[in-house]
């Protein structure tokens, strides 16, 4: 595994003229257009990268964008690998391992999730303050001791200093933020009403199907993480969300998400 990670990283370094990104960004919901805002120096389709998981989803835009935004060198992943798609955890988290070897010092992530905290509304942005992992742990198996410890500490999993920075930026920019615990399940089903109640009972504020594996692996390697979730539905409400409203909220959330991420990157 370590050899595969190193090989892929070496290939990318060659292909990008030894571009050294400072920030790795996983572009989930809310950051769909963020890739276009990056002054791209190199764009690599996942399919062209040796050792990368092969995307099974047709028409799926899977690529790494290397470039500059707000004066900082970043690598952005457009398209991530979900466990529910059938990839083993080693593949889901492979790109994060590679980005570490390329030099990233921070990992920024966005995603969509279903609110279970009843004070959350569709379209809200939630700063992920912590998570509960209900998926298989991606670190199960032989430890890659060169990259991190056997028993990683998960305190400060979502970096407190980065959260404080986000809070200050949001206040300044007039962006409303929620804060909470993201419960990562395997999906692909959304939760039953009983499961949403269970997630709430164990301390969750939202339910989602991504992010947790990537963040665990990043923390294994000591990378500070920052994650924001767009609340796209409210799990405990009796009604299904109005689809158009969700879309509209999602678009509006994207503007706030981009503003927040840009300022975060600028002020690192
Ligand atoms: N559950 C799990 N994942 C999700 C949800 C949800 O309600 N909404 C968006 N992603």
PDB file of C-alpha atoms and ligand atoms in Angstrom:
ATOM      1  CA  UNK A   1       0.000   0.000   0.000  1.00  0.00           C
ATOM      2  CA  UNK A   2       2.744   2.457   0.991  1.00  0.00           C
ATOM      3  CA  UNK A   3       4.635   1.666  -2.206  1.00  0.00           C
ATOM      4  CA  UNK A   4       1.485   2.294  -4.277  1.00  0.00           C
ATOM      5  CA  UNK A   5       0.902   5.646  -2.557  1.00  0.00           C
ATOM      6  CA  UNK A   6       4.510   6.692  -3.122  1.00  0.00           C
ATOM      7  CA  UNK A   7       4.431   5.615  -6.754  1.00  0.00           C
ATOM      8  CA  UNK A   8       1.279   7.608  -7.472  1.00  0.00           C
ATOM      9  CA  UNK A   9       2.635  10.660  -5.657  1.00  0.00           C
ATOM     10  CA  UNK A  10       5.897  10.447  -7.620  1.00  0.00           C
ATOM     11  CA  UNK A  11       3.986  10.154 -10.904  1.00  0.00           C
ATOM     12  CA  UNK A  12       1.881  13.235 -10.036  1.00  0.00           C
ATOM     13  CA  UNK A  13       4.974  15.224  -9.065  1.00  0.00           C
ATOM     14  CA  UNK A  14       6.448  14.435 -12.447  1.00  0.00           C
ATOM     15  CA  UNK A  15       3.199  15.316 -14.240  1.00  0.00           C
ATOM     16  CA  UNK A  16       2.768  18.628 -12.395  1.00  0.00           C
ATOM     17  CA  UNK A  17       6.342  19.830 -12.628  1.00  0.00           C
ATOM     18  CA  UNK A  18       6.753  19.257  -8.876  1.00  0.00           C
ATOM     19  CA  UNK A  19       3.815  21.425  -7.866  1.00  0.00           C
ATOM     20  CA  UNK A  20       3.681  21.581  -4.059  1.00  0.00           C
ATOM     21  CA  UNK A  21       0.158  22.261  -2.773  1.00  0.00           C
ATOM     22  CA  UNK A  22      -0.282  23.731   0.672  1.00  0.00           C
ATOM     23  CA  UNK A  23      -3.993  22.955   0.988  1.00  0.00           C
ATOM     24  CA  UNK A  24      -5.930  19.894  -0.163  1.00  0.00           C
ATOM     25  CA  UNK A  25      -9.623  20.515  -0.832  1.00  0.00           C
ATOM     26  CA  UNK A  26     -12.271  17.860  -1.377  1.00  0.00           C
ATOM     27  CA  UNK A  27     -15.024  19.553  -3.342  1.00  0.00           C
ATOM     28  CA  UNK A  28     -18.317  18.127  -2.157  1.00  0.00           C
ATOM     29  CA  UNK A  29     -21.762  19.695  -2.139  1.00  0.00           C
ATOM     30  CA  UNK A  30     -21.617  23.484  -1.907  1.00  0.00           C
ATOM     31  CA  UNK A  31     -18.230  23.660  -3.597  1.00  0.00           C
ATOM     32  CA  UNK A  32     -19.306  22.257  -6.954  1.00  0.00           C
ATOM     33  CA  UNK A  33     -18.095  25.330  -8.859  1.00  0.00           C
ATOM     34  CA  UNK A  34     -15.099  26.059  -6.663  1.00  0.00           C
ATOM     35  CA  UNK A  35     -12.799  24.185  -9.021  1.00  0.00           C
ATOM     36  CA  UNK A  36     -13.485  26.802 -11.703  1.00  0.00           C
ATOM     37  CA  UNK A  37     -12.317  29.570  -9.353  1.00  0.00           C
ATOM     38  CA  UNK A  38      -8.863  28.039  -9.066  1.00  0.00           C
ATOM     39  CA  UNK A  39      -6.239  29.405 -11.438  1.00  0.00           C
ATOM     40  CA  UNK A  40      -5.326  25.973 -12.675  1.00  0.00           C
ATOM     41  CA  UNK A  41      -1.738  25.102 -13.467  1.00  0.00           C
ATOM     42  CA  UNK A  42      -2.354  21.380 -14.017  1.00  0.00           C
ATOM     43  CA  UNK A  43      -5.505  19.289 -14.279  1.00  0.00           C
ATOM     44  CA  UNK A  44      -5.274  15.517 -14.020  1.00  0.00           C
ATOM     45  CA  UNK A  45      -8.227  13.223 -14.721  1.00  0.00           C
ATOM     46  CA  UNK A  46      -8.403  10.460 -12.130  1.00  0.00           C
ATOM     47  CA  UNK A  47      -8.490   7.966 -14.984  1.00  0.00           C
ATOM     48  CA  UNK A  48      -5.025   9.130 -16.094  1.00  0.00           C
ATOM     49  CA  UNK A  49      -3.411   8.788 -12.666  1.00  0.00           C
ATOM     50  CA  UNK A  50      -1.727   5.407 -12.126  1.00  0.00           C
ATOM     51  CA  UNK A  51      -2.946   3.681  -8.982  1.00  0.00           C
ATOM     52  CA  UNK A  52      -5.974   5.922  -8.560  1.00  0.00           C
ATOM     53  CA  UNK A  53      -9.352   4.280  -8.016  1.00  0.00           C
ATOM     54  CA  UNK A  54     -11.225   3.925 -11.284  1.00  0.00           C
ATOM     55  CA  UNK A  55     -14.479   5.874 -11.207  1.00  0.00           C
ATOM     56  CA  UNK A  56     -17.435   3.639 -11.965  1.00  0.00           C
ATOM     57  CA  UNK A  57     -19.995   6.413 -12.203  1.00  0.00           C
ATOM     58  CA  UNK A  58     -20.653   7.395 -15.776  1.00  0.00           C
ATOM     59  CA  UNK A  59     -20.179  11.058 -16.662  1.00  0.00           C
ATOM     60  CA  UNK A  60     -18.597  11.516 -13.283  1.00  0.00           C
ATOM     61  CA  UNK A  61     -16.205  14.439 -13.302  1.00  0.00           C
ATOM     62  CA  UNK A  62     -13.249  13.001 -11.469  1.00  0.00           C
ATOM     63  CA  UNK A  63     -10.132  15.104 -11.565  1.00  0.00           C
ATOM     64  CA  UNK A  64      -7.456  16.795  -9.514  1.00  0.00           C
ATOM     65  CA  UNK A  65      -6.949  20.497 -10.058  1.00  0.00           C
ATOM     66  CA  UNK A  66      -3.555  21.934  -9.127  1.00  0.00           C
ATOM     67  CA  UNK A  67      -3.406  25.701  -9.005  1.00  0.00           C
ATOM     68  CA  UNK A  68      -3.620  28.911  -7.067  1.00  0.00           C
ATOM     69  CA  UNK A  69      -6.498  30.541  -5.255  1.00  0.00           C
ATOM     70  CA  UNK A  70      -6.233  33.588  -3.010  1.00  0.00           C
ATOM     71  CA  UNK A  71      -2.493  33.464  -3.610  1.00  0.00           C
ATOM     72  CA  UNK A  72      -2.118  29.960  -2.193  1.00  0.00           C
ATOM     73  CA  UNK A  73      -1.167  26.747  -3.909  1.00  0.00           C
ATOM     74  CA  UNK A  74      -3.913  24.165  -3.605  1.00  0.00           C
ATOM     75  CA  UNK A  75      -4.923  20.806  -4.953  1.00  0.00           C
ATOM     76  CA  UNK A  76      -8.652  20.265  -5.302  1.00  0.00           C
ATOM     77  CA  UNK A  77     -10.388  16.951  -5.785  1.00  0.00           C
ATOM     78  CA  UNK A  78     -13.404  17.309  -8.035  1.00  0.00           C
ATOM     79  CA  UNK A  79     -15.274  14.128  -7.243  1.00  0.00           C
ATOM     80  CA  UNK A  80     -14.613  11.844  -4.300  1.00  0.00           C
ATOM     81  CA  UNK A  81     -14.867   8.114  -3.775  1.00  0.00           C
ATOM     82  CA  UNK A  82     -17.678   6.973  -1.504  1.00  0.00           C
ATOM     83  CA  UNK A  83     -17.725   3.706   0.410  1.00  0.00           C
ATOM     84  CA  UNK A  84     -21.282   3.039  -0.799  1.00  0.00           C
ATOM     85  CA  UNK A  85     -20.009   2.933  -4.389  1.00  0.00           C
ATOM     86  CA  UNK A  86     -18.218  -0.274  -3.483  1.00  0.00           C
ATOM     87  CA  UNK A  87     -14.630   0.964  -3.088  1.00  0.00           C
ATOM     88  CA  UNK A  88     -12.697  -0.527  -0.200  1.00  0.00           C
ATOM     89  CA  UNK A  89     -11.717   2.032   2.434  1.00  0.00           C
ATOM     90  CA  UNK A  90      -8.099   1.877   1.252  1.00  0.00           C
ATOM     91  CA  UNK A  91      -9.302   3.244  -2.121  1.00  0.00           C
ATOM     92  CA  UNK A  92     -11.736   5.778  -0.645  1.00  0.00           C
ATOM     93  CA  UNK A  93      -8.846   7.324   1.291  1.00  0.00           C
ATOM     94  CA  UNK A  94      -6.030   6.752  -1.221  1.00  0.00           C
ATOM     95  CA  UNK A  95      -6.153  10.316  -2.630  1.00  0.00           C
ATOM     96  CA  UNK A  96      -5.744  11.794   0.855  1.00  0.00           C
ATOM     97  CA  UNK A  97      -2.629   9.686   1.407  1.00  0.00           C
ATOM     98  CA  UNK A  98      -1.278  10.872  -1.930  1.00  0.00           C
ATOM     99  CA  UNK A  99      -2.057  14.532  -1.228  1.00  0.00           C
ATOM    100  CA  UNK A 100      -0.094  14.270   2.026  1.00  0.00           C
ATOM    101  CA  UNK A 101       2.957  13.028   0.142  1.00  0.00           C
ATOM    102  CA  UNK A 102       2.502  15.906  -2.316  1.00  0.00           C
ATOM    103  CA  UNK A 103       2.899  18.263   0.622  1.00  0.00           C
ATOM    104  CA  UNK A 104      -0.521  19.407   1.836  1.00  0.00           C
ATOM    105  CA  UNK A 105      -0.518  20.980   5.277  1.00  0.00           C
ATOM    106  CA  UNK A 106      -4.300  21.303   5.603  1.00  0.00           C
ATOM    107  CA  UNK A 107      -7.331  19.338   4.427  1.00  0.00           C
ATOM    108  CA  UNK A 108     -10.573  21.212   3.678  1.00  0.00           C
ATOM    109  CA  UNK A 109     -13.736  19.256   2.963  1.00  0.00           C
ATOM    110  CA  UNK A 110     -17.334  20.017   2.096  1.00  0.00           C
ATOM    111  CA  UNK A 111     -20.315  17.705   1.959  1.00  0.00           C
ATOM    112  CA  UNK A 112     -24.101  17.427   2.147  1.00  0.00           C
ATOM    113  CA  UNK A 113     -25.919  16.010   5.111  1.00  0.00           C
ATOM    114  CA  UNK A 114     -29.319  15.579   6.643  1.00  0.00           C
ATOM    115  CA  UNK A 115     -30.015  17.705   9.695  1.00  0.00           C
ATOM    116  CA  UNK A 116     -31.160  15.900  12.820  1.00  0.00           C
ATOM    117  CA  UNK A 117     -30.665  18.830  15.162  1.00  0.00           C
ATOM    118  CA  UNK A 118     -34.160  20.328  15.010  1.00  0.00           C
ATOM    119  CA  UNK A 119     -32.840  23.891  15.101  1.00  0.00           C
ATOM    120  CA  UNK A 120     -31.148  23.340  11.716  1.00  0.00           C
ATOM    121  CA  UNK A 121     -32.862  24.459   8.508  1.00  0.00           C
ATOM    122  CA  UNK A 122     -32.409  23.353   4.921  1.00  0.00           C
ATOM    123  CA  UNK A 123     -29.638  25.387   3.331  1.00  0.00           C
ATOM    124  CA  UNK A 124     -27.795  26.013   6.599  1.00  0.00           C
ATOM    125  CA  UNK A 125     -24.024  25.610   6.698  1.00  0.00           C
ATOM    126  CA  UNK A 126     -22.739  23.499   9.568  1.00  0.00           C
ATOM    127  CA  UNK A 127     -19.153  23.605  10.715  1.00  0.00           C
ATOM    128  CA  UNK A 128     -18.247  20.026  11.573  1.00  0.00           C
ATOM    129  CA  UNK A 129     -16.941  20.181  15.139  1.00  0.00           C
ATOM    130  CA  UNK A 130     -16.626  16.408  15.545  1.00  0.00           C
ATOM    131  CA  UNK A 131     -17.846  13.168  14.038  1.00  0.00           C
ATOM    132  CA  UNK A 132     -19.187   9.750  14.962  1.00  0.00           C
ATOM    133  CA  UNK A 133     -17.931   7.013  12.688  1.00  0.00           C
ATOM    134  CA  UNK A 134     -20.477   4.329  11.831  1.00  0.00           C
ATOM    135  CA  UNK A 135     -18.517   3.034   8.837  1.00  0.00           C
ATOM    136  CA  UNK A 136     -15.646   0.533   8.905  1.00  0.00           C
ATOM    137  CA  UNK A 137     -12.544   2.322  10.148  1.00  0.00           C
ATOM    138  CA  UNK A 138     -10.188   3.005   7.200  1.00  0.00           C
ATOM    139  CA  UNK A 139      -7.144   2.356   9.409  1.00  0.00           C
ATOM    140  CA  UNK A 140      -8.054  -1.285  10.033  1.00  0.00           C
ATOM    141  CA  UNK A 141      -5.200  -3.435   8.779  1.00  0.00           C
ATOM    142  CA  UNK A 142      -1.416  -3.157   9.003  1.00  0.00           C
ATOM    143  CA  UNK A 143      -0.413   0.314  10.171  1.00  0.00           C
ATOM    144  CA  UNK A 144       1.527   2.493   7.740  1.00  0.00           C
ATOM    145  CA  UNK A 145       3.958   3.449  10.487  1.00  0.00           C
ATOM    146  CA  UNK A 146       5.915   5.764   8.197  1.00  0.00           C
ATOM    147  CA  UNK A 147       2.775   7.892   7.836  1.00  0.00           C
ATOM    148  CA  UNK A 148       1.292   7.775  11.327  1.00  0.00           C
ATOM    149  CA  UNK A 149       0.750   5.953  14.624  1.00  0.00           C
ATOM    150  CA  UNK A 150      -1.129   2.692  15.230  1.00  0.00           C
ATOM    151  CA  UNK A 151      -3.553   4.372  17.647  1.00  0.00           C
ATOM    152  CA  UNK A 152      -4.142   7.928  16.439  1.00  0.00           C
ATOM    153  CA  UNK A 153      -5.556  10.484  18.831  1.00  0.00           C
ATOM    154  CA  UNK A 154      -8.870  11.860  17.602  1.00  0.00           C
ATOM    155  CA  UNK A 155      -9.053  14.872  19.904  1.00  0.00           C
ATOM    156  CA  UNK A 156      -9.120  18.084  17.889  1.00  0.00           C
ATOM    157  CA  UNK A 157     -10.088  15.972  14.871  1.00  0.00           C
ATOM    158  CA  UNK A 158     -11.612  19.091  13.305  1.00  0.00           C
ATOM    159  CA  UNK A 159      -9.025  21.732  14.039  1.00  0.00           C
ATOM    160  CA  UNK A 160     -10.176  24.182  16.698  1.00  0.00           C
ATOM    161  CA  UNK A 161      -8.008  27.016  15.417  1.00  0.00           C
ATOM    162  CA  UNK A 162      -9.490  26.623  11.910  1.00  0.00           C
ATOM    163  CA  UNK A 163     -13.016  26.561  13.383  1.00  0.00           C
ATOM    164  CA  UNK A 164     -12.257  29.764  15.309  1.00  0.00           C
ATOM    165  CA  UNK A 165     -11.009  31.353  12.085  1.00  0.00           C
ATOM    166  CA  UNK A 166     -14.200  30.304  10.288  1.00  0.00           C
ATOM    167  CA  UNK A 167     -16.297  31.807  13.064  1.00  0.00           C
ATOM    168  CA  UNK A 168     -14.491  35.136  12.798  1.00  0.00           C
ATOM    169  CA  UNK A 169     -14.826  35.175   9.010  1.00  0.00           C
ATOM    170  CA  UNK A 170     -18.515  34.279   9.145  1.00  0.00           C
ATOM    171  CA  UNK A 171     -19.208  37.071  11.614  1.00  0.00           C
ATOM    172  CA  UNK A 172     -17.414  39.571   9.443  1.00  0.00           C
ATOM    173  CA  UNK A 173     -19.117  38.372   6.244  1.00  0.00           C
ATOM    174  CA  UNK A 174     -22.571  37.995   7.790  1.00  0.00           C
ATOM    175  CA  UNK A 175     -22.702  34.246   7.157  1.00  0.00           C
ATOM    176  CA  UNK A 176     -24.916  32.250   9.499  1.00  0.00           C
ATOM    177  CA  UNK A 177     -23.207  29.124  10.771  1.00  0.00           C
ATOM    178  CA  UNK A 178     -24.391  26.101  12.655  1.00  0.00           C
ATOM    179  CA  UNK A 179     -21.990  23.849  14.538  1.00  0.00           C
ATOM    180  CA  UNK A 180     -22.335  20.164  15.150  1.00  0.00           C
ATOM    181  CA  UNK A 181     -21.426  16.531  15.091  1.00  0.00           C
ATOM    182  CA  UNK A 182     -21.539  14.693  11.760  1.00  0.00           C
ATOM    183  CA  UNK A 183     -22.564  11.053  11.897  1.00  0.00           C
ATOM    184  CA  UNK A 184     -20.997   9.137   9.021  1.00  0.00           C
ATOM    185  CA  UNK A 185     -22.939   6.080   7.900  1.00  0.00           C
ATOM    186  CA  UNK A 186     -22.303   3.859   4.923  1.00  0.00           C
ATOM    187  CA  UNK A 187     -25.424   4.796   2.945  1.00  0.00           C
ATOM    188  CA  UNK A 188     -26.584   4.524   0.236  1.00  0.00           C
ATOM    189  CA  UNK A 189     -29.993   4.567   1.920  1.00  0.00           C
ATOM    190  CA  UNK A 190     -30.956   7.703   3.742  1.00  0.00           C
ATOM    191  CA  UNK A 191     -31.887   6.905   7.325  1.00  0.00           C
ATOM    192  CA  UNK A 192     -35.187   5.615   8.562  1.00  0.00           C
ATOM    193  CA  UNK A 193     -36.983   7.845  11.042  1.00  0.00           C
ATOM    194  CA  UNK A 194     -35.854   5.483  13.802  1.00  0.00           C
ATOM    195  CA  UNK A 195     -32.247   5.739  12.615  1.00  0.00           C
ATOM    196  CA  UNK A 196     -32.367   9.555  12.570  1.00  0.00           C
ATOM    197  CA  UNK A 197     -33.686   9.414  16.157  1.00  0.00           C
ATOM    198  CA  UNK A 198     -30.882   6.988  17.029  1.00  0.00           C
ATOM    199  CA  UNK A 199     -28.257   9.286  15.463  1.00  0.00           C
ATOM    200  CA  UNK A 200     -29.663  12.162  17.492  1.00  0.00           C
ATOM    201  CA  UNK A 201     -29.711  10.100  20.690  1.00  0.00           C
ATOM    202  CA  UNK A 202     -26.030   9.204  20.370  1.00  0.00           C
ATOM    203  CA  UNK A 203     -25.061  12.856  19.968  1.00  0.00           C
ATOM    204  CA  UNK A 204     -25.299  13.599  16.255  1.00  0.00           C
ATOM    205  CA  UNK A 205     -26.483  16.792  14.597  1.00  0.00           C
ATOM    206  CA  UNK A 206     -26.380  15.629  10.970  1.00  0.00           C
ATOM    207  CA  UNK A 207     -26.224  12.387   9.012  1.00  0.00           C
ATOM    208  CA  UNK A 208     -24.014  11.871   5.974  1.00  0.00           C
ATOM    209  CA  UNK A 209     -22.174   9.281   3.889  1.00  0.00           C
ATOM    210  CA  UNK A 210     -18.717  10.754   3.283  1.00  0.00           C
ATOM    211  CA  UNK A 211     -15.875  12.783   4.843  1.00  0.00           C
ATOM    212  CA  UNK A 212     -15.273  10.627   7.933  1.00  0.00           C
ATOM    213  CA  UNK A 213     -12.895   8.147   6.224  1.00  0.00           C
ATOM    214  CA  UNK A 214     -10.884  10.934   4.591  1.00  0.00           C
ATOM    215  CA  UNK A 215     -10.622  12.890   7.831  1.00  0.00           C
ATOM    216  CA  UNK A 216      -9.579   9.819   9.854  1.00  0.00           C
ATOM    217  CA  UNK A 217      -6.778   9.113   7.397  1.00  0.00           C
ATOM    218  CA  UNK A 218      -5.731  12.774   7.329  1.00  0.00           C
ATOM    219  CA  UNK A 219      -5.597  12.850  11.129  1.00  0.00           C
ATOM    220  CA  UNK A 220      -3.569   9.631  11.115  1.00  0.00           C
ATOM    221  CA  UNK A 221      -0.970  11.615   9.168  1.00  0.00           C
ATOM    222  CA  UNK A 222      -1.281  14.687  11.411  1.00  0.00           C
ATOM    223  CA  UNK A 223      -3.023  16.959   8.898  1.00  0.00           C
ATOM    224  CA  UNK A 224      -5.305  19.631  10.435  1.00  0.00           C
ATOM    225  CA  UNK A 225      -8.826  19.241   9.031  1.00  0.00           C
ATOM    226  CA  UNK A 226     -11.701  21.637   8.392  1.00  0.00           C
ATOM    227  CA  UNK A 227     -15.120  20.494   7.239  1.00  0.00           C
ATOM    228  CA  UNK A 228     -18.379  22.227   6.353  1.00  0.00           C
ATOM    229  CA  UNK A 229     -21.671  20.521   5.642  1.00  0.00           C
ATOM    230  CA  UNK A 230     -24.661  21.871   3.710  1.00  0.00           C
ATOM    231  CA  UNK A 231     -27.882  20.783   5.376  1.00  0.00           C
ATOM    232  CA  UNK A 232     -29.869  19.579   2.370  1.00  0.00           C
ATOM    233  CA  UNK A 233     -32.769  17.960   4.226  1.00  0.00           C
ATOM    234  CA  UNK A 234     -34.147  17.694   7.727  1.00  0.00           C
ATOM    235  CA  UNK A 235     -34.259  14.051   8.716  1.00  0.00           C
ATOM    236  CA  UNK A 236     -36.664  14.322  11.598  1.00  0.00           C
ATOM    237  CA  UNK A 237     -39.301  16.430   9.855  1.00  0.00           C
ATOM    238  CA  UNK A 238     -42.458  14.593   8.813  1.00  0.00           C
ATOM    239  CA  UNK A 239     -42.418  16.072   5.361  1.00  0.00           C
ATOM    240  CA  UNK A 240     -40.045  15.436   2.543  1.00  0.00           C
ATOM    241  CA  UNK A 241     -38.179  18.591   1.567  1.00  0.00           C
ATOM    242  CA  UNK A 242     -39.537  20.472  -1.397  1.00  0.00           C
ATOM    243  CA  UNK A 243     -37.056  19.554  -4.117  1.00  0.00           C
ATOM    244  CA  UNK A 244     -36.957  22.979  -5.762  1.00  0.00           C
ATOM    245  CA  UNK A 245     -36.475  24.633  -2.431  1.00  0.00           C
ATOM    246  CA  UNK A 246     -33.610  22.282  -1.612  1.00  0.00           C
ATOM    247  CA  UNK A 247     -31.973  23.108  -4.962  1.00  0.00           C
ATOM    248  CA  UNK A 248     -32.420  26.808  -4.371  1.00  0.00           C
ATOM    249  CA  UNK A 249     -31.063  26.536  -0.835  1.00  0.00           C
ATOM    250  CA  UNK A 250     -28.151  24.509  -2.147  1.00  0.00           C
ATOM    251  CA  UNK A 251     -27.260  27.215  -4.681  1.00  0.00           C
ATOM    252  CA  UNK A 252     -27.500  29.940  -2.085  1.00  0.00           C
ATOM    253  CA  UNK A 253     -25.439  27.859   0.312  1.00  0.00           C
ATOM    254  CA  UNK A 254     -22.765  27.529  -2.356  1.00  0.00           C
ATOM    255  CA  UNK A 255     -22.201  31.301  -2.431  1.00  0.00           C
ATOM    256  CA  UNK A 256     -21.694  31.342   1.344  1.00  0.00           C
ATOM    257  CA  UNK A 257     -19.565  28.207   1.252  1.00  0.00           C
ATOM    258  CA  UNK A 258     -17.265  29.666  -1.416  1.00  0.00           C
ATOM    259  CA  UNK A 259     -16.913  32.965   0.430  1.00  0.00           C
ATOM    260  CA  UNK A 260     -16.008  31.103   3.609  1.00  0.00           C
ATOM    261  CA  UNK A 261     -13.505  28.737   1.979  1.00  0.00           C
ATOM    262  CA  UNK A 262     -11.824  31.511   0.001  1.00  0.00           C
ATOM    263  CA  UNK A 263     -11.365  33.645   3.109  1.00  0.00           C
ATOM    264  CA  UNK A 264     -10.141  30.634   5.089  1.00  0.00           C
ATOM    265  CA  UNK A 265      -7.533  29.880   2.444  1.00  0.00           C
ATOM    266  CA  UNK A 266      -6.472  33.525   2.161  1.00  0.00           C
ATOM    267  CA  UNK A 267      -6.036  33.890   5.897  1.00  0.00           C
ATOM    268  CA  UNK A 268      -4.287  30.612   6.709  1.00  0.00           C
TER     269      UNK A 268
HETATM  270  N1  LIG B   1     -28.557  11.067   5.365  1.00  0.00           N
HETATM  271  C1  LIG B   1     -27.370  10.663   4.888  1.00  0.00           C
HETATM  272  N2  LIG B   1     -26.693  11.341   3.993  1.00  0.00           N
HETATM  273  C2  LIG B   1     -27.202  12.482   3.523  1.00  0.00           C
HETATM  274  C3  LIG B   1     -28.447  12.956   3.965  1.00  0.00           C
HETATM  275  C4  LIG B   1     -29.153  12.210   4.931  1.00  0.00           C
HETATM  276  O1  LIG B   1     -30.261  12.571   5.368  1.00  0.00           O
HETATM  277  N3  LIG B   1     -28.681  14.129   3.305  1.00  0.00           N
HETATM  278  C5  LIG B   1     -27.612  14.332   2.491  1.00  0.00           C
HETATM  279  N4  LIG B   1     -26.720  13.347   2.625  1.00  0.00           N
END
